[in-house]
Coordinates of C-alpha atoms and ligand atoms in Angstrom, one line a residue:
X102 CA 124.0 98.2 112.1
X103 CA 123.0 94.8 114.5
X104 CA 120.3 92.9 113.4
X105 CA 117.8 93.9 115.6
X106 CA 116.7 90.3 117.8
X107 CA 112.7 89.8 119.2
X108 CA 112.8 88.5 122.4
X109 CA 109.6 88.7 124.0
X110 CA 108.1 85.4 126.2
X111 CA 105.8 84.4 123.1
X112 CA 108.3 84.7 120.7
X113 CA 110.6 82.7 123.2
X114 CA 107.4 80.3 123.3
X115 CA 107.5 79.9 119.8
X116 CA 110.8 79.2 119.6
X117 CA 110.4 76.5 122.7
X118 CA 107.5 74.6 120.5
X119 CA 109.4 74.7 118.0
X120 CA 112.2 73.1 119.4
X121 CA 110.9 70.4 120.8
X122 CA 108.6 69.4 118.1
X123 CA 112.1 69.4 116.1
X124 CA 113.5 66.8 119.3
X125 CA 110.2 65.2 118.9
X126 CA 110.7 64.2 115.2
X127 CA 114.0 63.6 115.7
X128 CA 113.1 61.0 118.7
X129 CA 110.3 59.6 116.2
X130 CA 113.0 59.2 113.6
X131 CA 115.2 57.3 116.1
X132 CA 112.5 55.2 117.9
X133 CA 112.1 53.3 114.1
X134 CA 114.6 50.8 115.1
X135 CA 114.7 47.3 113.5
X136 CA 113.5 44.8 115.7
X137 CA 112.8 41.4 113.7
X138 CA 109.6 39.5 114.8
X139 CA 108.4 43.1 117.2
X140 CA 105.1 44.5 116.5
X141 CA 106.0 48.2 115.2
X142 CA 104.2 51.5 117.4
X143 CA 101.5 52.8 114.9
X144 CA 103.2 56.3 116.4
X145 CA 106.2 55.7 114.0
X146 CA 103.9 57.1 111.0
X147 CA 102.6 59.8 113.2
X148 CA 104.2 63.0 111.9
X149 CA 103.4 61.8 108.0
X150 CA 99.8 61.1 109.2
X151 CA 99.9 64.9 110.3
X152 CA 100.6 66.0 107.1
X153 CA 97.9 67.1 104.8
X154 CA 99.9 67.2 101.7
X155 CA 100.5 63.3 101.2
X156 CA 97.4 62.2 101.4
X157 CA 95.6 64.6 99.1
X158 CA 98.7 63.7 96.2
X159 CA 98.7 60.2 96.9
X160 CA 95.2 59.9 97.5
X161 CA 94.9 61.6 93.6
X162 CA 97.3 59.8 91.9
X163 CA 96.7 56.2 93.4
X164 CA 92.6 57.0 93.3
X165 CA 92.6 55.6 97.1
X166 CA 91.3 57.4 100.2
X167 CA 93.6 56.6 103.1
X168 CA 91.8 56.4 106.5
X169 CA 95.0 56.5 108.2
X170 CA 95.3 60.6 107.4
X171 CA 92.2 61.3 109.1
X172 CA 94.7 62.5 111.9
X173 CA 96.0 65.8 109.1
X174 CA 92.2 66.7 110.1
X175 CA 94.0 68.2 112.9
X176 CA 96.0 70.0 111.0
X177 CA 93.7 71.6 108.1
X178 CA 91.3 72.5 111.5
X179 CA 93.7 74.1 113.2
X180 CA 95.1 76.1 110.0
X181 CA 91.4 77.7 109.1
X182 CA 91.5 78.7 112.7
X183 CA 94.5 79.7 113.0
X184 CA 96.2 80.2 109.8
X185 CA 99.8 78.8 108.6
X186 CA 101.0 78.3 112.1
X187 CA 102.0 74.7 111.1
X188 CA 105.1 76.1 108.8
X189 CA 105.9 78.7 111.8
X190 CA 104.9 76.8 115.0
X191 CA 105.1 72.6 113.6
X192 CA 106.6 72.0 110.8
X193 CA 110.6 70.3 111.3
X194 CA 112.0 71.3 108.2
X195 CA 110.6 74.6 108.7
X196 CA 112.2 74.8 112.4
X197 CA 115.5 73.5 110.6
X198 CA 115.4 76.6 107.9
X199 CA 114.8 79.3 110.9
X200 CA 118.3 77.8 112.2
X201 CA 119.8 77.3 109.4
X202 CA 118.5 80.6 108.3
X203 CA 119.7 82.2 111.3
X204 CA 123.9 81.0 110.8
X205 CA 123.3 82.8 107.4
X206 CA 122.5 86.5 108.8
X207 CA 125.7 87.5 109.2
X208 CA 126.3 86.9 105.5
X209 CA 122.7 88.5 104.0
X210 CA 122.6 92.8 104.1
X211 CA 121.6 94.0 107.2
X212 CA 118.0 94.9 107.7
X213 CA 116.8 92.9 104.2
X214 CA 113.3 93.7 104.0
X215 CA 111.0 91.1 104.3
X216 CA 107.8 92.3 102.4
X217 CA 105.7 90.1 100.4
X218 CA 107.1 89.4 96.6
X219 CA 105.4 88.4 93.6
X220 CA 108.0 85.5 93.6
X221 CA 105.9 83.8 96.5
X222 CA 103.3 83.1 93.7
X223 CA 105.5 80.0 92.8
X224 CA 104.6 77.4 95.3
X225 CA 101.1 77.9 94.5
X226 CA 101.8 77.0 91.5
X227 CA 103.7 74.1 92.2
X228 CA 100.9 73.3 94.3
X229 CA 99.0 73.2 91.0
X230 CA 101.3 71.7 88.9
X231 CA 102.2 68.4 91.3
X232 CA 98.1 67.9 91.7
X233 CA 97.9 68.1 87.9
X234 CA 100.0 65.5 88.1
X235 CA 99.0 63.5 90.5
X236 CA 95.5 63.3 88.4
X237 CA 97.4 62.0 85.7
X238 CA 98.9 59.4 88.2
X239 CA 102.6 60.6 89.3
X240 CA 102.9 61.4 92.4
X241 CA 106.2 63.5 92.8
X242 CA 106.4 64.1 96.5
X243 CA 109.9 62.6 96.8
X244 CA 111.7 66.3 96.5
X245 CA 108.6 68.6 97.8
X246 CA 107.2 67.4 101.0
X247 CA 109.2 68.4 103.8
X248 CA 108.3 65.7 106.4
X249 CA 109.2 63.5 103.8
X250 CA 112.7 65.1 102.5
X251 CA 113.4 65.8 106.4
X252 CA 113.1 62.3 107.4
X253 CA 114.7 60.7 104.5
X254 CA 117.7 62.9 104.8
X255 CA 117.5 61.3 108.1
X256 CA 117.3 58.4 108.1
X257 CA 119.7 58.2 104.6
X258 CA 122.2 60.4 105.4
X259 CA 122.8 62.3 108.3
X260 CA 122.2 59.4 111.0
X261 CA 124.2 56.6 109.4
X262 CA 126.7 59.3 109.3
X263 CA 126.5 60.3 112.7
X264 CA 126.8 56.9 113.7
X265 CA 130.1 56.4 111.4
X266 CA 131.7 59.4 113.2
X267 CA 131.0 57.7 116.5
X268 CA 131.9 54.0 115.8
X269 CA 135.4 54.9 113.7
X270 CA 136.0 57.5 117.0
X271 CA 134.6 55.2 119.5
X272 CA 137.6 52.6 118.1
X273 CA 140.3 54.9 116.9
X274 CA 140.3 55.3 120.8
X275 CA 140.1 52.0 121.3
X276 CA 143.0 50.6 119.2
X277 CA 145.3 53.5 120.6
X278 CA 143.8 53.0 124.4
X279 CA 145.9 56.3 125.9
X280 CA 146.2 57.0 129.2
X281 CA 147.9 58.0 132.1
X282 CA 149.8 55.3 133.9
X283 CA 147.6 52.1 134.7
X284 CA 145.0 55.0 134.4
X285 CA 143.1 54.2 130.1
X286 CA 140.7 56.6 128.4
X287 CA 138.6 53.7 127.2
X288 CA 137.5 53.4 131.0
X289 CA 135.2 56.9 130.9
X290 CA 134.7 56.2 126.8
X291 CA 133.7 52.8 126.6
X292 CA 130.5 53.1 128.7
X293 CA 129.6 55.8 127.3
X294 CA 129.8 54.8 123.7
X295 CA 128.2 51.5 124.8
X296 CA 124.9 53.4 126.0
X297 CA 124.8 55.9 123.3
X298 CA 125.1 52.8 120.3
X299 CA 122.5 51.2 122.8
X300 CA 119.9 54.1 123.2
X301 CA 120.3 56.2 119.6
X302 CA 122.2 53.3 117.2
X303 CA 120.7 50.7 115.4
X304 CA 122.4 47.8 116.4
X305 CA 124.2 46.7 112.6
X306 CA 125.3 50.3 111.2
X307 CA 123.3 51.3 108.4
X308 CA 124.9 52.6 105.3
X309 CA 123.0 53.7 101.7
X310 CA 124.7 53.8 98.8
X311 CA 122.7 57.1 97.5
X312 CA 122.5 58.6 100.2
X313 CA 125.7 61.2 98.9
X314 CA 122.5 62.5 96.3
X315 CA 119.8 62.8 99.0
X316 CA 121.7 65.0 101.4
X317 CA 123.1 66.9 97.9
X318 CA 119.4 67.8 97.6
X319 CA 119.2 69.1 101.5
X320 CA 122.3 70.7 101.6
X321 CA 121.1 72.7 98.5
X322 CA 117.4 74.0 100.0
X323 CA 118.9 74.9 103.7
X324 CA 121.5 76.4 101.4
X325 CA 118.8 78.6 99.7
X326 CA 118.8 80.1 103.3
X327 CA 121.6 82.0 102.4
X328 CA 119.3 83.9 100.0
X329 CA 116.6 84.7 101.9
X330 CA 115.7 83.1 105.1
X331 CA 112.9 80.6 105.0
X332 CA 113.2 80.6 101.1
X333 CA 111.9 77.2 100.4
X334 CA 108.9 78.4 102.6
X335 CA 108.4 81.2 100.7
X336 CA 108.5 80.3 97.3
X337 CA 108.5 76.4 97.0
X338 CA 107.1 74.2 99.5
X339 CA 103.8 73.1 98.5
X340 CA 102.7 71.9 101.3
X341 CA 102.7 75.8 102.5
X342 CA 100.8 76.8 99.6
X343 CA 97.9 74.4 100.7
X344 CA 98.1 75.7 103.9
X345 CA 98.0 79.2 102.6
X346 CA 94.9 78.2 100.7
X347 CA 93.4 76.8 104.3
X348 CA 94.2 80.1 105.4
X349 CA 92.6 82.1 102.9
X350 CA 89.8 83.4 105.2
X351 CA 91.4 83.2 108.3
X352 CA 89.8 83.7 111.8
X353 CA 92.7 84.7 113.7
X354 CA 93.4 88.4 111.8
X355 CA 96.4 90.5 112.2
X356 CA 94.8 94.5 113.0
X357 CA 96.9 97.2 112.9
X358 CA 96.2 100.6 115.1
X359 CA 97.1 103.4 112.6
X360 CA 97.6 105.6 115.1
X361 CA 99.9 103.9 117.0
X362 CA 102.1 102.8 113.6
X363 CA 105.3 105.2 113.4
X364 CA 106.1 103.5 110.0
X365 CA 109.3 101.9 111.5
X366 CA 109.2 99.4 109.4
X367 CA 110.3 96.5 112.3
X368 CA 107.6 93.8 111.8
X369 CA 108.7 94.2 107.9
X370 CA 111.9 93.2 109.3
X371 CA 111.6 90.7 111.3
X372 CA 108.9 88.8 109.2
X373 CA 109.3 84.5 109.1
X374 CA 106.4 84.6 105.6
X375 CA 106.9 87.9 104.2
X376 CA 103.7 88.3 105.0
X377 CA 103.9 91.7 105.6
X378 CA 103.5 94.3 102.2
X379 CA 104.6 97.5 103.4
X380 CA 106.0 99.3 106.7
X381 CA 102.6 98.3 109.3
X382 CA 100.1 97.9 106.6
X383 CA 99.1 95.2 104.3
X384 CA 98.9 91.4 105.8
X385 CA 98.5 88.7 103.7
X386 CA 96.9 86.1 105.7
X387 CA 97.9 83.2 103.5
X388 CA 102.2 83.7 104.4
X389 CA 101.7 84.3 107.4
X390 CA 103.4 81.4 109.4
X391 CA 101.9 83.0 112.8
X392 CA 105.6 83.6 114.0
X393 CA 104.3 86.5 116.4
X394 CA 107.6 88.4 115.8
X395 CA 105.9 91.3 114.1
X396 CA 103.4 91.7 117.1
X397 CA 106.6 91.7 119.4
X398 CA 108.8 94.1 117.2
X399 CA 105.8 96.7 116.6
X400 CA 107.6 99.2 119.8
X401 CA 105.0 100.8 118.9
X402 CA 102.8 98.5 120.4
X403 CA 100.4 98.6 117.1
X404 CA 100.2 95.5 115.8
X405 CA 97.8 92.9 117.4
X406 CA 96.5 89.5 116.5
X407 CA 92.2 89.0 117.3
X408 CA 89.8 86.7 117.0
X409 CA 87.6 87.7 114.0
X410 CA 84.6 85.4 112.1
X411 CA 85.9 85.2 108.8
X412 CA 82.1 86.9 107.8
X413 CA 82.7 89.8 109.6
X414 CA 86.0 91.0 109.1
X415 CA 85.6 95.0 109.0
X416 CA 89.3 95.5 107.4
X417 CA 89.6 92.8 104.5
X418 CA 92.9 90.8 104.6
X419 CA 95.0 91.4 101.5
X420 CA 94.4 88.3 99.1
X421 CA 97.5 86.5 97.4
X422 CA 96.2 87.1 93.5
X423 CA 97.2 83.8 91.3
X424 CA 96.8 84.6 87.8
X425 CA 94.7 82.5 85.6
X426 CA 97.3 82.5 83.0
X427 CA 99.7 81.1 86.0
X428 CA 97.5 78.3 86.6
X429 CA 97.3 77.3 83.4
X430 CA 101.1 77.7 82.6
X431 CA 100.9 75.0 86.1
X432 CA 98.9 72.9 84.5
X433 CA 100.7 72.7 81.3
X434 CA 103.5 71.8 83.2
X435 CA 101.9 69.2 85.6
X436 CA 100.7 67.7 82.1
X437 CA 104.4 67.5 80.7
X438 CA 106.1 66.5 83.8
X439 CA 103.7 63.7 83.4
X440 CA 105.1 62.6 80.7
X441 CA 108.6 63.2 81.4
X442 CA 108.4 61.1 84.3
X443 CA 106.0 58.3 83.3
X444 CA 108.7 58.0 79.8
X445 CA 110.4 55.3 80.8
X446 CA 110.2 51.9 79.4
X447 CA 109.7 50.6 83.6
X448 CA 106.8 52.9 84.2
X449 CA 104.9 52.1 81.2
X450 CA 105.2 48.2 82.6
X451 CA 107.4 47.6 79.8
X452 CA 110.0 46.2 81.0
X453 CA 111.8 45.3 84.1
X454 CA 114.6 46.3 85.7
X455 CA 116.0 43.3 87.2
X456 CA 117.4 45.3 90.4
X457 CA 114.4 46.6 90.9
X458 CA 113.0 44.1 93.9
X459 CA 110.6 45.6 96.0
X460 CA 110.3 45.1 99.9
X461 CA 107.8 41.9 100.2
X462 CA 103.7 43.6 99.8
X463 CA 104.5 46.3 97.5
X464 CA 102.1 46.9 95.0
X465 CA 102.1 46.6 91.1
X466 CA 104.8 49.2 90.2
X467 CA 102.3 52.0 89.0
X468 CA 100.1 52.2 92.2
X469 CA 103.5 51.9 94.7
X470 CA 105.3 54.9 92.8
X471 CA 101.4 56.3 92.8
X472 CA 101.8 56.1 96.3
X473 CA 106.0 55.7 98.0
X474 CA 106.6 59.1 99.0
X475 CA 110.4 57.8 99.1
X476 CA 110.0 58.8 102.6
X477 CA 112.8 56.4 103.5
X478 CA 111.0 54.7 107.0
X479 CA 110.9 51.2 105.8
X480 CA 114.9 51.9 105.2
X481 CA 115.1 52.4 108.5
X482 CA 113.1 49.4 110.2
X483 CA 114.5 47.1 107.6
X484 CA 116.7 44.9 110.7
X485 CA 118.8 43.9 107.6
X486 CA 119.6 47.4 106.0
X487 CA 118.5 45.4 103.1
X488 CA 116.1 48.4 101.7
X489 CA 118.0 51.1 99.5
X490 CA 116.9 54.0 97.2
X491 CA 116.8 53.6 94.3
X492 CA 118.7 56.4 91.7
X493 CA 117.5 55.4 88.1
X494 CA 116.4 51.9 88.6
X495 CA 113.3 53.1 89.0
X496 CA 112.9 55.9 86.4
X497 CA 112.5 59.8 87.7
X498 CA 109.0 58.7 89.2
X499 CA 110.3 56.5 91.8
X500 CA 113.4 58.6 92.8
X501 CA 115.0 57.5 96.3
X502 CA 111.9 54.6 96.4
X503 CA 113.0 51.7 98.5
X504 CA 114.6 48.7 96.3
X505 CA 116.1 45.4 98.4
X506 CA 120.0 45.4 97.7
X507 CA 120.6 41.8 98.8
X508 CA 124.1 42.2 98.7
X509 CA 123.9 44.5 101.1
X510 CA 120.8 43.2 102.8
X511 CA 118.1 40.0 102.8
X512 CA 115.0 40.1 103.6
X513 CA 114.6 38.4 106.7
X514 CA 111.3 35.3 106.8
X515 CA 110.7 36.6 110.0
X516 CA 110.1 40.1 109.5
X517 CA 107.1 41.9 108.0
X518 CA 108.5 45.7 109.6
X519 CA 108.6 47.5 106.0
X520 CA 104.6 46.7 106.0
X521 CA 104.1 47.4 109.4
X522 CA 105.5 51.1 109.1
X523 CA 104.9 52.2 105.7
X524 CA 102.1 55.1 106.3
X525 CA 100.6 55.2 102.5
X526 CA 100.6 51.8 102.1
X527 CA 102.7 52.0 99.2
X528 CA 103.8 48.4 100.9
X529 CA 100.8 46.7 102.3
X530 CA 101.2 45.8 105.8
X531 CA 100.8 41.8 105.0
X532 CA 100.9 38.9 108.1
X533 CA 103.8 37.3 108.4
X534 CA 102.3 33.8 107.0
X535 CA 100.9 35.6 103.7
X536 CA 104.7 37.7 103.8
X537 CA 106.5 34.7 103.6
X538 CA 104.7 33.2 100.5
X539 CA 105.7 36.7 98.6
X540 CA 107.3 36.6 96.2
X541 CA 110.2 39.2 95.3
X542 CA 112.0 38.4 92.8
X543 CA 114.2 34.7 91.7
X544 CA 117.6 33.4 92.5
X545 CA 120.0 32.0 89.5
X546 CA 123.5 30.4 89.6
X547 CA 126.1 32.3 87.5
X548 CA 127.8 29.2 86.2
X549 CA 131.2 31.1 85.4
X550 CA 131.0 31.9 89.1
X551 CA 129.6 29.2 91.1
X552 CA 133.0 27.7 93.0
X553 CA 130.7 23.6 91.9
X554 CA 129.8 24.8 88.4
X555 CA 133.1 26.6 87.5
X556 CA 136.7 25.4 89.9
X557 CA 135.2 21.5 90.7
X558 CA 134.8 22.5 94.6
X559 CA 132.0 21.7 96.6
X560 CA 130.2 25.0 98.5
X561 CA 126.6 24.7 100.5
X562 CA 126.5 28.0 101.8
X563 CA 123.5 29.7 99.6
X564 CA 121.6 26.4 100.2
X565 CA 122.0 25.8 104.3
X566 CA 121.2 29.5 104.4
X567 CA 117.8 29.1 102.4
X568 CA 115.0 29.6 105.0
X569 CA 112.4 28.9 103.1
X570 CA 111.1 25.1 104.9
X571 CA 111.6 22.6 101.8
X572 CA 114.6 24.6 100.9
X573 CA 114.5 26.3 97.3
X574 CA 118.3 25.4 96.5
X575 CA 118.6 21.6 96.5
X576 CA 121.3 19.7 94.9
X577 CA 121.9 17.6 91.9
X578 CA 124.5 14.8 92.3
X579 CA 127.9 15.0 88.9
X580 CA 130.9 13.6 88.4
X581 CA 133.2 16.1 86.4
X582 CA 137.1 15.5 85.5
X583 CA 140.0 17.7 86.3
X584 CA 142.7 18.4 84.5
X585 CA 144.7 15.6 85.7
X586 CA 142.2 13.7 84.5
X587 CA 140.6 12.4 87.8
X588 CA 136.9 11.9 88.1
X589 CA 135.4 14.0 91.5
X590 CA 131.7 14.0 93.0
X591 CA 130.4 17.0 93.4
X592 CA 127.1 18.3 94.8
X593 CA 125.9 20.8 92.1
X594 CA 123.2 23.4 93.6
X595 CA 119.9 24.6 91.7
X596 CA 117.0 26.8 92.2
X597 CA 113.5 25.6 92.3
X598 CA 111.7 28.3 91.0
X599 CA 108.4 27.0 92.9
X600 CA 109.8 27.5 96.0
X601 CA 112.0 30.5 96.0
X602 CA 111.3 33.3 97.7
X603 CA 113.5 35.8 96.3
X604 CA 114.5 37.4 100.3
X605 CA 118.1 37.4 98.3
X606 CA 120.1 35.7 101.9
X607 CA 121.8 33.2 99.3
X608 CA 123.3 36.3 97.5
X609 CA 124.1 38.2 100.4
X610 CA 126.0 34.8 102.0
X611 CA 128.0 33.8 98.9
X612 CA 131.9 33.9 99.7
X613 CA 132.1 35.9 96.6
X614 CA 132.1 39.6 98.1
X615 CA 132.3 41.4 94.4
X616 CA 130.2 39.7 92.8
X617 CA 127.9 36.6 94.2
X618 CA 127.5 33.2 91.9
X619 CA 123.9 33.7 92.8
X620 CA 122.1 36.7 91.8
X621 CA 118.5 37.6 92.9
X622 CA 116.7 39.8 90.0
X623 CA 113.1 40.7 89.8
X624 CA 112.3 37.5 87.0
X625 CA 109.4 35.8 88.8
X626 CA 108.3 38.6 91.2
X627 CA 104.4 38.5 92.6
X628 CA 103.7 42.1 92.1
X629 CA 103.2 41.3 88.4
X630 CA 101.8 38.9 86.0
X631 CA 103.7 40.3 82.5
X632 CA 107.1 39.4 84.5
X633 CA 106.9 35.4 85.0
X634 CA 109.2 33.9 82.9
X635 CA 107.7 30.3 84.1
X636 CA 105.0 29.0 84.2
X637 CA 103.3 27.0 86.2
X638 CA 103.5 25.5 89.8
X639 CA 106.8 24.2 89.5
X640 CA 106.5 20.5 89.6
X641 CA 108.4 18.5 87.1
X642 CA 110.8 21.2 86.7
X643 CA 113.8 19.2 84.8
X644 CA 116.6 19.3 87.8
Ligands
LIG952 S1 107.7 52.6 100.8 FE1 108.9 53.1 102.2 S2 109.7 54.9 101.3 FE2 108.2 54.7 100.2 S3 106.1 55.3 101.4 FE3 106.1 53.6 102.0 S4 107.5 53.4 104.1 FE4 108.1 55.8 103.0
LIG953 S1 112.7 43.9 103.4 FE1 111.9 41.9 104.7 S2 113.9 42.1 105.5 FE2 113.3 44.3 105.4 S3 111.4 45.1 106.5 FE3 111.0 44.3 104.4 S4 110.4 42.2 105.1 FE4 111.6 43.0 106.8
LIG954 S1 116.1 33.9 97.3 FE1 117.8 32.3 97.6 S2 117.3 32.5 100.0 FE2 115.7 33.1 99.0 S3 115.3 31.7 98.7 FE3 115.2 32.2 97.1 S4 116.7 30.4 97.1 FE4 116.1 30.7 99.0

């Protein structure tokens, strides 16, 4: 049986809006490009600021109100008036689910019923567990907030992969330089490639070591559309649940002309949110995504959306009944999850992972974890491509949060971009002068590898690149005797901890490309009074 498709002007309008918002989201992601020294526009964070789940959860976890999220009041008001139209018309991840769901349509049973199922209550329990978790100071939006998931996946996985594909193709064509006679294909492909590179891609191609895990999770949640369309939105999404609660007593309600209804159930067959409870009859406003498929599909014209003051609803819409037992179990789940996520010594502040170099301005670890949603915006704007998502360095609690990997990219002395864009102030927006004084960690020489120590050769690469005006790396002359018995004058480098900011450029430029002979660890980071192995201001340091 061929599938029933709804193609009315209202549905076309909704689809157009969905695609436009998705395109806008992509454009905003692409616009977040590394521009060292430039002030970044505030609208780069605007999508996150429209999301009411982020301030609720991070606010509870960090005990802080973030005024930037006042914009999310717009979403709240629209939801109270119109229902979950954010999910049906606006949410970019919702649109991706819609598109993927359509791709999978041919494999699902024809005329699969889209009626409400008790399992849809699960997302409300996910939300309850998330809120309890936040009360214990643990914020875990990393795998649950739709905007965070999509932004991070685009930034860390999809866009770098696209850039890699374009670069490799352009390089292959350039090297082959095919053509006919004197005419070359590159005369066409090179200008196209240069335009695409300059408009869409970052100059220094970014690549992220853990992108496979980020992509894997994204493929998993979009793959759930194979089971049922918009599976994520119906059963899991806590933002959908929060908006569902706001739509508890809607002003815009679906009305049925029972005389016209012939029980054909076209409304149920086409419902994106599975808000219908049976042919024509029941409708749960908390689950309705406002896609308008039902009213458009009703051949009898029996379904309409009408404005009604909530206290005057003639026909009370069906409620979603959350059980007390279910809520208690969700709360218990939140408590257990808090214990598990905060069980690592790192999360308790008992140890400090040497590789966990947080961006400049990052709050102390507990506060940072309470705020950072792992959205990836800071990673996108870092001009050196130095910020990368963690895997286990920060514990499960800090999954996919940013860390500096100096081997790949250092913290530019003249840059404070990550603090400018962080939507939750997990990285504080520091003026450049203040940022320059922040210590991310401390550099230390590996004297078993460093050329002047281990191989009797002079090398000044790290000292030359150290950006601190007074140089954190300095030399001490020594005389060493080689195996031939000939004494040689050498300059051996040392790190002055009073000046080192842990920016990592020395590690980045060290001639050893496998394991650099100078490495930065989190020791001495400004964020933690307990992670300071070297006391004092540095005057009188023995070298
Ligand atoms: S620190 Fe980075 S990943 Fe975390 S919320 Fe801020 S911008 Fe997003
Ligand atoms: S880590 Fe350093 S270089 Fe990268 S964005 Fe932040 S301030 Fe700029
Ligand atoms: S990390 Fe290296 S380059 Fe940066 S301040 Fe310290 S010694 Fe200098």
